[in-house]
mmCIF file of C-alpha atoms in Angstrom:
data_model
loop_
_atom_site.group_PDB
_atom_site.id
_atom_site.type_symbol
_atom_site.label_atom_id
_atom_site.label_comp_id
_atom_site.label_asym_id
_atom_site.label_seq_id
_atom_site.Cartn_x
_atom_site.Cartn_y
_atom_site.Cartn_z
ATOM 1 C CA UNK A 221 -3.174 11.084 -21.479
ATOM 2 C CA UNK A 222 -1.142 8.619 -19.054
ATOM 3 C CA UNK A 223 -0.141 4.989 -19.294
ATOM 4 C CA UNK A 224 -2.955 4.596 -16.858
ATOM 5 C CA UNK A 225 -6.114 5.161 -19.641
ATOM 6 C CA UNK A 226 -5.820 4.462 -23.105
ATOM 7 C CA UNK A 227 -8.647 4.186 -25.978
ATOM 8 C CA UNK A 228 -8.820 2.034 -28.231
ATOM 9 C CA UNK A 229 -5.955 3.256 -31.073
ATOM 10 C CA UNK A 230 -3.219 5.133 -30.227
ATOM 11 C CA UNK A 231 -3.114 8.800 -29.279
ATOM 12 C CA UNK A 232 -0.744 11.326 -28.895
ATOM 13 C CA UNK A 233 1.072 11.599 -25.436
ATOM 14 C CA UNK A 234 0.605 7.773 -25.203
ATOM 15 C CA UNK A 235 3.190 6.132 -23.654
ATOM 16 C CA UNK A 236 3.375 2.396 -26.208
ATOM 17 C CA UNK A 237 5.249 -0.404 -26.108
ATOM 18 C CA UNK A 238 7.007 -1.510 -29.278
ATOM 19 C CA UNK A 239 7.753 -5.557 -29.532
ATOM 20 C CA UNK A 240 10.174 -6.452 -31.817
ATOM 21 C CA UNK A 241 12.080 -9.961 -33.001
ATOM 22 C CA UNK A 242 12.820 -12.018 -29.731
ATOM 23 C CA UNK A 243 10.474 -9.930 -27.519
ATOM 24 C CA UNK A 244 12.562 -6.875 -27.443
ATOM 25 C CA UNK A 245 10.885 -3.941 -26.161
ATOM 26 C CA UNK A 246 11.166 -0.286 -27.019
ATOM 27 C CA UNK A 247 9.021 2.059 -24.620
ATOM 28 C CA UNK A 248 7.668 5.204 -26.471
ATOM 29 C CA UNK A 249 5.618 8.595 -25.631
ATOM 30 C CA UNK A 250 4.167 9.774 -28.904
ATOM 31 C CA UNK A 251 4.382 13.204 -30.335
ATOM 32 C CA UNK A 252 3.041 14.022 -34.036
ATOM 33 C CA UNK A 253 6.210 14.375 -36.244
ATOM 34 C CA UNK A 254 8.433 12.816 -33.552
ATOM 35 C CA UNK A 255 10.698 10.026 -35.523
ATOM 36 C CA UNK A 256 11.288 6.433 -33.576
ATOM 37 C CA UNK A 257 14.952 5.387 -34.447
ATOM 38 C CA UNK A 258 16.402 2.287 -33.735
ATOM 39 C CA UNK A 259 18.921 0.165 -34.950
ATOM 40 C CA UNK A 260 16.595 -2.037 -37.121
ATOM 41 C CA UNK A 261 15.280 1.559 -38.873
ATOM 42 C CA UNK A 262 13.292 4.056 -38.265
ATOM 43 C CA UNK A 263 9.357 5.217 -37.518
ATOM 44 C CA UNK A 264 7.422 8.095 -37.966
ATOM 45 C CA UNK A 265 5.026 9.036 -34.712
ATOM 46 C CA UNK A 266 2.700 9.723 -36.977
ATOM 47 C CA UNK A 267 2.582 6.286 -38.652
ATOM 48 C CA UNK A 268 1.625 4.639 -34.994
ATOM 49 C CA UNK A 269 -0.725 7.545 -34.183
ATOM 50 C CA UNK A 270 -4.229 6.343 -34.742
ATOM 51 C CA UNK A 271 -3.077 2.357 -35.203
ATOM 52 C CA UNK A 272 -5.065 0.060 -33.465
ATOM 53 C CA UNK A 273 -2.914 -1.723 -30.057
ATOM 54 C CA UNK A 274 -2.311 -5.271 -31.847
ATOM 55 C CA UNK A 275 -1.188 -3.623 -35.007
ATOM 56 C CA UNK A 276 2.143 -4.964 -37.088
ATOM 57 C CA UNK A 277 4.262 -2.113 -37.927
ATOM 58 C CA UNK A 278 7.512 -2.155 -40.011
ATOM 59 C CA UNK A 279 10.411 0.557 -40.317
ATOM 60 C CA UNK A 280 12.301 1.951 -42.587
ATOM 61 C CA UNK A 281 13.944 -0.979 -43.637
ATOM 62 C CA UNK A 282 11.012 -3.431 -42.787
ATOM 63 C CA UNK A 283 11.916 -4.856 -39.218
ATOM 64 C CA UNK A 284 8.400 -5.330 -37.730
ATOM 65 C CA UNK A 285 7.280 -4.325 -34.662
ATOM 66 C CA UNK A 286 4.126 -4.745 -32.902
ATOM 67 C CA UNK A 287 2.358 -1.980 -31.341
ATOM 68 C CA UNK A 288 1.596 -2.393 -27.510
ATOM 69 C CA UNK A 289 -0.344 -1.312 -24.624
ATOM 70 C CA UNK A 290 2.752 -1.571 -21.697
ATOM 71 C CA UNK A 291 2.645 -4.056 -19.019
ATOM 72 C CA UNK A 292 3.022 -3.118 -15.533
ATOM 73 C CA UNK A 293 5.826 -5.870 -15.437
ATOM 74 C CA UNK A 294 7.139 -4.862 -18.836
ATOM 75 C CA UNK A 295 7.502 -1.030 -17.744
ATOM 76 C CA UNK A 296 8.832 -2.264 -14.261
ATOM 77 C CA UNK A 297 11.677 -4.617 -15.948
ATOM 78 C CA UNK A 298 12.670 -1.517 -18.308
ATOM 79 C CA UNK A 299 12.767 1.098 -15.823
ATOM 80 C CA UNK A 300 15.559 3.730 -15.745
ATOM 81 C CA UNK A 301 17.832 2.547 -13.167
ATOM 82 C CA UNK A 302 21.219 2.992 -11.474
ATOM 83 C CA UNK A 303 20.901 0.067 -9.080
ATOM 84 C CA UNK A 304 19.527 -2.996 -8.813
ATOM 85 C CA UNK A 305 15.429 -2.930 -8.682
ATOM 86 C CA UNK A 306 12.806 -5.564 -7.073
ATOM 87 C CA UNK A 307 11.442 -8.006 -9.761
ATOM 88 C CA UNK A 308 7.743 -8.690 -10.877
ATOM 89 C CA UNK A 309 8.014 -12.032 -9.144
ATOM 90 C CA UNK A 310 8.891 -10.164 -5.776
ATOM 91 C CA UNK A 311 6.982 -7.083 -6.258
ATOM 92 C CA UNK A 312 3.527 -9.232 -7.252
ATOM 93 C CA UNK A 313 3.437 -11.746 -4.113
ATOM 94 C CA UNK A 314 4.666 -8.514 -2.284
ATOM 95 C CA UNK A 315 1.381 -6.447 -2.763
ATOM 96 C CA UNK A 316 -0.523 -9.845 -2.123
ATOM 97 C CA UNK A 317 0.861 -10.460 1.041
ATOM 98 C CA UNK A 318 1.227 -6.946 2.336
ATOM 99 C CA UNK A 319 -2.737 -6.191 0.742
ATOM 100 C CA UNK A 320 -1.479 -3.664 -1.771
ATOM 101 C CA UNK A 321 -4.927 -1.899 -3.415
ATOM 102 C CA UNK A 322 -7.232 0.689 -3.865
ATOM 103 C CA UNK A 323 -7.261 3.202 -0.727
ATOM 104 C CA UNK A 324 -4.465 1.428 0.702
ATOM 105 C CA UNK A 325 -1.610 4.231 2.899
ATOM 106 C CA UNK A 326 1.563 2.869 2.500
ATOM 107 C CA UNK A 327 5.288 4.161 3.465
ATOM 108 C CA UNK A 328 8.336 2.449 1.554
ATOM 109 C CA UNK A 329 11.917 3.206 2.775
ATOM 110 C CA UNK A 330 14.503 2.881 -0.072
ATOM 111 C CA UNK A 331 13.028 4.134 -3.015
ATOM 112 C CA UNK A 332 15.851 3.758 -5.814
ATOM 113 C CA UNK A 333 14.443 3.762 -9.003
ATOM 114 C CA UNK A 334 11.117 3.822 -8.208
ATOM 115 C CA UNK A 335 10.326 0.078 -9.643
ATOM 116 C CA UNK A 336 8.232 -0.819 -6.534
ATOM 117 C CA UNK A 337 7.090 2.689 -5.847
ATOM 118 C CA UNK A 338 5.743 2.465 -9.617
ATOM 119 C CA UNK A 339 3.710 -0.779 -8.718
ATOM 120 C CA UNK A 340 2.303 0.435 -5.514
ATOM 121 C CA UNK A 341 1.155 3.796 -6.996
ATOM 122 C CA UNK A 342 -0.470 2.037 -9.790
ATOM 123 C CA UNK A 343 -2.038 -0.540 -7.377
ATOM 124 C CA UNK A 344 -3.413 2.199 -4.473
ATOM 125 C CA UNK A 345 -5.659 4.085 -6.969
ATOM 126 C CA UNK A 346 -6.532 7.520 -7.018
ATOM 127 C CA UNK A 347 -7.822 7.020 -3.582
ATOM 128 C CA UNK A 348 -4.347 5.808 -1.959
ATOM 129 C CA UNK A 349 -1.269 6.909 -0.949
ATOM 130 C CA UNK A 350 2.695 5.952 -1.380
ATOM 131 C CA UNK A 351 5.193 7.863 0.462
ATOM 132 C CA UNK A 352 8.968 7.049 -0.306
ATOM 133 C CA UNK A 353 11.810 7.928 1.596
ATOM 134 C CA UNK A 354 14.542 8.187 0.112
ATOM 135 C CA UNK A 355 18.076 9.522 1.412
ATOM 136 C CA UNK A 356 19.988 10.535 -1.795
ATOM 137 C CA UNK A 357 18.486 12.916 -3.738
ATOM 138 C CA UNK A 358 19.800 11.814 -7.691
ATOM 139 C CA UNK A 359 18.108 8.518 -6.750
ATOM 140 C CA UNK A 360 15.119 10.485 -6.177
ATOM 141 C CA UNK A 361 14.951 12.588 -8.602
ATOM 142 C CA UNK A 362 15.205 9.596 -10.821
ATOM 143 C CA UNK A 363 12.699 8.062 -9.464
ATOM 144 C CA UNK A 364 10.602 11.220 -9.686
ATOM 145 C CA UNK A 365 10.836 10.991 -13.551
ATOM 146 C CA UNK A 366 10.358 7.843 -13.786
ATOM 147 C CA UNK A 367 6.522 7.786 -12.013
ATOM 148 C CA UNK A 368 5.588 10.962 -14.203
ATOM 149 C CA UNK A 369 6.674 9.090 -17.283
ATOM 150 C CA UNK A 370 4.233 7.168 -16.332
ATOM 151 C CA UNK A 371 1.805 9.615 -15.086
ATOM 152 C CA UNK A 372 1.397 7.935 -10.971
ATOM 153 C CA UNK A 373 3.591 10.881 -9.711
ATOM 154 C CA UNK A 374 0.376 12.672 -8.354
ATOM 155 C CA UNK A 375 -0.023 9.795 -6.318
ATOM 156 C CA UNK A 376 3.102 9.558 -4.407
ATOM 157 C CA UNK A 377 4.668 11.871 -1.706
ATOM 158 C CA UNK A 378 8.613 11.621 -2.905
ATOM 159 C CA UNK A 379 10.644 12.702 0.612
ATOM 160 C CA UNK A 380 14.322 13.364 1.645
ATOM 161 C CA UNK A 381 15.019 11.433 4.714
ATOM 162 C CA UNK A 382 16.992 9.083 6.269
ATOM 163 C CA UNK A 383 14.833 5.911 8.022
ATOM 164 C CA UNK A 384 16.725 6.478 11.463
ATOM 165 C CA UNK A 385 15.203 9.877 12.141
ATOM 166 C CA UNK A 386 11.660 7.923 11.708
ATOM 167 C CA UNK A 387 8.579 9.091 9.864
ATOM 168 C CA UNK A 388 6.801 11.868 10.307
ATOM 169 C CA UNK A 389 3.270 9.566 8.988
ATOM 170 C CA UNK A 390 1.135 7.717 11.488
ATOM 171 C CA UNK A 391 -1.358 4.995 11.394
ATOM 172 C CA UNK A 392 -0.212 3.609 8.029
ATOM 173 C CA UNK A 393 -1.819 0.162 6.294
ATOM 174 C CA UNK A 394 1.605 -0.995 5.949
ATOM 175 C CA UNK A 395 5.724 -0.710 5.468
ATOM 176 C CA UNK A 396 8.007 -1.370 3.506
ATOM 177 C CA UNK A 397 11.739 -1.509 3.678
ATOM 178 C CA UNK A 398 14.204 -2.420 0.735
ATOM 179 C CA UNK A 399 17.633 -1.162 2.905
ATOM 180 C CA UNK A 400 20.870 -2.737 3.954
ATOM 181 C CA UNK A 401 20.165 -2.268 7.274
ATOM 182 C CA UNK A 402 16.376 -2.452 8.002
ATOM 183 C CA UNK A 403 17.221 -4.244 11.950
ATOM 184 C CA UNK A 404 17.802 -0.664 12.844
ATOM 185 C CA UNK A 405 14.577 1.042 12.201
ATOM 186 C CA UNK A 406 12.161 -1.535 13.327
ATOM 187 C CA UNK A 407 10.695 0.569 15.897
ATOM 188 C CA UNK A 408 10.545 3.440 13.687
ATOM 189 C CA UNK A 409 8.088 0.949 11.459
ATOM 190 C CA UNK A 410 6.029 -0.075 14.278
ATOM 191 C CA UNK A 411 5.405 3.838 15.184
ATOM 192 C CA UNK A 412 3.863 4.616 11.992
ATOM 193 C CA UNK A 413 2.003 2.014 11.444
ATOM 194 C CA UNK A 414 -1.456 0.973 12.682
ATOM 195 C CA UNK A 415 -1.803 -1.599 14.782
ATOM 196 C CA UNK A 416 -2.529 -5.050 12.720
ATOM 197 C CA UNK A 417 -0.681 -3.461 9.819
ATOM 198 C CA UNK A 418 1.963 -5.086 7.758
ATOM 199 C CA UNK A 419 5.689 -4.560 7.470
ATOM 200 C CA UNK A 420 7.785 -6.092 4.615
ATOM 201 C CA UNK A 421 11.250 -5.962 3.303
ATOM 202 C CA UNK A 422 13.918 -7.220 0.933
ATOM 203 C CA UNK A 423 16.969 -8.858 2.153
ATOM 204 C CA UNK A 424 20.170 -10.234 0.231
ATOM 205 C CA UNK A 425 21.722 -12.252 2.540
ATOM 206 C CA UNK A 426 20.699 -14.649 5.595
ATOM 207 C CA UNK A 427 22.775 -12.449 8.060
ATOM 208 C CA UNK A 428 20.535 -10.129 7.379
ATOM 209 C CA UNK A 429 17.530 -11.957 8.186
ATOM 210 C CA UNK A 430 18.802 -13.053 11.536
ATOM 211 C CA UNK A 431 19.660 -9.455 12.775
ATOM 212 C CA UNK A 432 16.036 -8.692 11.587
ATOM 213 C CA UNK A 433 14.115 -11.321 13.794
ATOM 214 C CA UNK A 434 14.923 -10.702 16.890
ATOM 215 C CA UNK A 435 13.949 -6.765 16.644
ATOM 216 C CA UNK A 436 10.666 -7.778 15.268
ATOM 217 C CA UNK A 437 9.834 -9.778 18.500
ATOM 218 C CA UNK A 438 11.376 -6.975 20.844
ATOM 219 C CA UNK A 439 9.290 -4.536 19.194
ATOM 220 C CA UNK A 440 5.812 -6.530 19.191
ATOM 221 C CA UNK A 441 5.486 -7.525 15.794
ATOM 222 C CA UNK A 442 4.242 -11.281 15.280
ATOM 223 C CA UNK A 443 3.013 -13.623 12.646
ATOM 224 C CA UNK A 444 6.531 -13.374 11.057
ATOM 225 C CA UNK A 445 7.078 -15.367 7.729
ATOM 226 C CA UNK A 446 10.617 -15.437 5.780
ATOM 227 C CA UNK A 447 10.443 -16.798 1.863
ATOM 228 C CA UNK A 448 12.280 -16.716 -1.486
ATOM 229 C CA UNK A 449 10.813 -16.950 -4.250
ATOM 230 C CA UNK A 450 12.070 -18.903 -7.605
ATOM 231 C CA UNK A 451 10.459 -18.035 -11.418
ATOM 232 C CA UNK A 452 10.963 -20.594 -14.030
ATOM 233 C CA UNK A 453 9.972 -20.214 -17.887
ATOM 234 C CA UNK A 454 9.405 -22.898 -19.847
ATOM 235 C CA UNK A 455 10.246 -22.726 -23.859
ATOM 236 C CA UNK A 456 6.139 -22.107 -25.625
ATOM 237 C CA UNK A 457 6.592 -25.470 -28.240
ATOM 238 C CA UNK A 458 4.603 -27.262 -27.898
ATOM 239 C CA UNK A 459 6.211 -30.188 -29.874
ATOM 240 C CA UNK A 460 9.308 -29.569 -27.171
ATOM 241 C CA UNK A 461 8.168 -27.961 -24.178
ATOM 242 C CA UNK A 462 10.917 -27.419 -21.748
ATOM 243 C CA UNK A 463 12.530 -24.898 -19.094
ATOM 244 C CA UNK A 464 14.416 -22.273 -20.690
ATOM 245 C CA UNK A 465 18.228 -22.400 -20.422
ATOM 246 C CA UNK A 466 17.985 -19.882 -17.425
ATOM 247 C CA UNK A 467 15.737 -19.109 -14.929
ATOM 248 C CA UNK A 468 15.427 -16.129 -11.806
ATOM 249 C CA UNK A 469 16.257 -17.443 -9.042
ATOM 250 C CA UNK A 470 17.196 -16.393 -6.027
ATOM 251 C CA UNK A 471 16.610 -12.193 -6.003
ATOM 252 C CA UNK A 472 16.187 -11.803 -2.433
ATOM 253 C CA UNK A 473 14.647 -12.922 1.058
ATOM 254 C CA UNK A 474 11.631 -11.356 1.864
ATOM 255 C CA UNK A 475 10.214 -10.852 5.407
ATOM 256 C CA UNK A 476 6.861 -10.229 6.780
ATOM 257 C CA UNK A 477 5.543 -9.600 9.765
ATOM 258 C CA UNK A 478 2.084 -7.638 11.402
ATOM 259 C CA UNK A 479 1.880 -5.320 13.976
ATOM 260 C CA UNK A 480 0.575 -6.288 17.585
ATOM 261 C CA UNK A 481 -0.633 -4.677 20.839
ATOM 262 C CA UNK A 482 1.661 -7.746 22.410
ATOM 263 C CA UNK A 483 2.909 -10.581 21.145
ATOM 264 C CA UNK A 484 1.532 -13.731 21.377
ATOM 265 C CA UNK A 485 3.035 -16.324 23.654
ATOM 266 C CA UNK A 486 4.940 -19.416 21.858
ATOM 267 C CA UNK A 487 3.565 -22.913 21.500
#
C-alpha cells in the first residue's frame, strides 16, 4: 500500500495525515502495535487502523486529531529537507505551464529534497518518466527516501551528475532547472529535449534572469515568458473576512521558454 491508493478506512502501511489544533500536521505510516507520540499525548496504530478518513481521534490525554488522506501540497510543504524547496504555488502553475501529466518524459536538474521531483512523479503516472540529476549524493539520497516514503520512487531515475557534462537522455517533453547557475547549461537543455518541448527554471534574483535570456535566444529557444507568482490567504470568517497577517510572496522568478528549429524573427 502507497500514498498513491487508499480504500476507504485506514490500512496498515498507509501513509495518514494527522490534523491537529491550528492545522498542524503530523505525517504517519501505520504499523499494528506501532505507538504515535507527540507532545499533546500519545496513539496507538491500532486505534487509527480500520477508522474511517474523516474520523476525530483523541490521545492519551484527549488532544483531538483528525484522521487524513495527505495532500500532495500538504506532503510537499512537510517534506524532509536540508534546503530550501519549491512551493505548491510554484510547483502547480509549473506543471501547467510546462504540461506536466500522464506519459509525460521529463529531466529536472537540481533535485534537493525531492519536493518537485515528488510532484512530477505523482503527476507523470505509471506511464511517465522523471529523471533527476543531482550532483551531491546526501541530497540524493534524501531525496531517494523521501519518494519511497511515498511510494513514486519506481517512477523516477535518481542520477549522479553534474548539468555541465549534459544528459545522457534525448528527445525529452520537457526541462527543468532549479540551479544557481542554469545560463551555463542552456545548450545542454536544448540537446535533450525534443524540438517544441519546454524548458523551465527557478531563479532568486533578477541577475539571474538576465544572464539567462540571452542564452535562450543564442541557443534557439523562443516564446520566452518570465513571472512571479504571489499567494494570499484570507482569514475563513465569515463575519470578518480578511487577508491573513502574512502572505508568500515573492519565492522565486520562474522562466519559460520552448524549443525551436530557429527562432522567430522580432516584431
Amino acid at each position: 500500500m502507497t500514498w498513491k491508493n487508499y480504500d476507504a478506512v485506514a490500512r496498515e502501511g498507509d501513509l495518514v495525515q494527522l490534523l491537529g489544533r491550528r492545522h498542524k500536521s503530523q505525517f504517519i505510516t501505520l504499523k499494528a502495535g506501532a505507538i504515535f507520540q507527540t507532545h499533546r499525548g500519545e496513539i496507538m496504530h491500532d486505534d487509527i487502523i480500520g477508522k474511517p478518513w474523516g474520523s476525530r481521534l483523541s490521545s492519551h490525554t484527549g488532544s483531538p486529531f483528525f484522521l487524513m488522506r495527505p495532500g500532495l501540497a500538504d506532503l510537499i510543504t512537510e517534506i524532509k529537507r536540508n534546503t530550501q524547496i519549491i512551493y505548491p504555488k510554484d510547483i502547480g502553475y509549473i506543471a501547467m505551464v510546462m504540461g506536466i501529466g500522464p506519459g509525460i518524459h521529463v529531466l529536472e536538474a537540481g533535485t534537493g529534497s525531492g519536493a518537485l521531483t515528488t510532484a512530477f512523479a505523482y503527476l507523470v503516472g505509471d506511464t511517465g518518466k522523471v529523471i533527476s540529476y543531482e550532483q551531491r549524493e546526501q541530497m540524493q539520497n534524501l531525496a531517494r527516501n523521501n519518494l519511497r516514503r511515498v511510494g513514486l520512487l519506481d517512477r523516477v531515475d535518481l542520477k549522479l551528475g553534474d548539468a555541465v557534462n549534459g544528459f545522457e537522455e534525448r528527445g525529452v517533453d520537457a526541462v527543468f532547472y532549479d540551479l544557481p547557475n542554469p545560463h551555463d547549461y542552456i545548450s545542454q537543455a536544448k540537446a535533450a529535449l525534443k524540438l517544441g518541448g519546454f524548458l523551465g527554471m527557478i531563479l532568486p534574483t533578477t541577475n539571474q534572469v538576465n544572464k539567462v535570456l540571452p542564452e535562450l535566444l543564442v541557443n534557439d529557444f523562443a516564446f520566452i515568458e518570465v513571472c512571479e507568482l504571489m499567494l494570499r490567504f484570507y482569514k475563513p470568517d465569515w463575519e470578518r473576512l480578511r487577508p491573513t497577517d502574512r502572505m508568500v510572496a515573492h519565492t522565486g522568478y520562474l522562466v519559460f521558454a520552448r524549443s525551436v528549429m530557429e527562432r522567430p524573427e522580432e516584431g
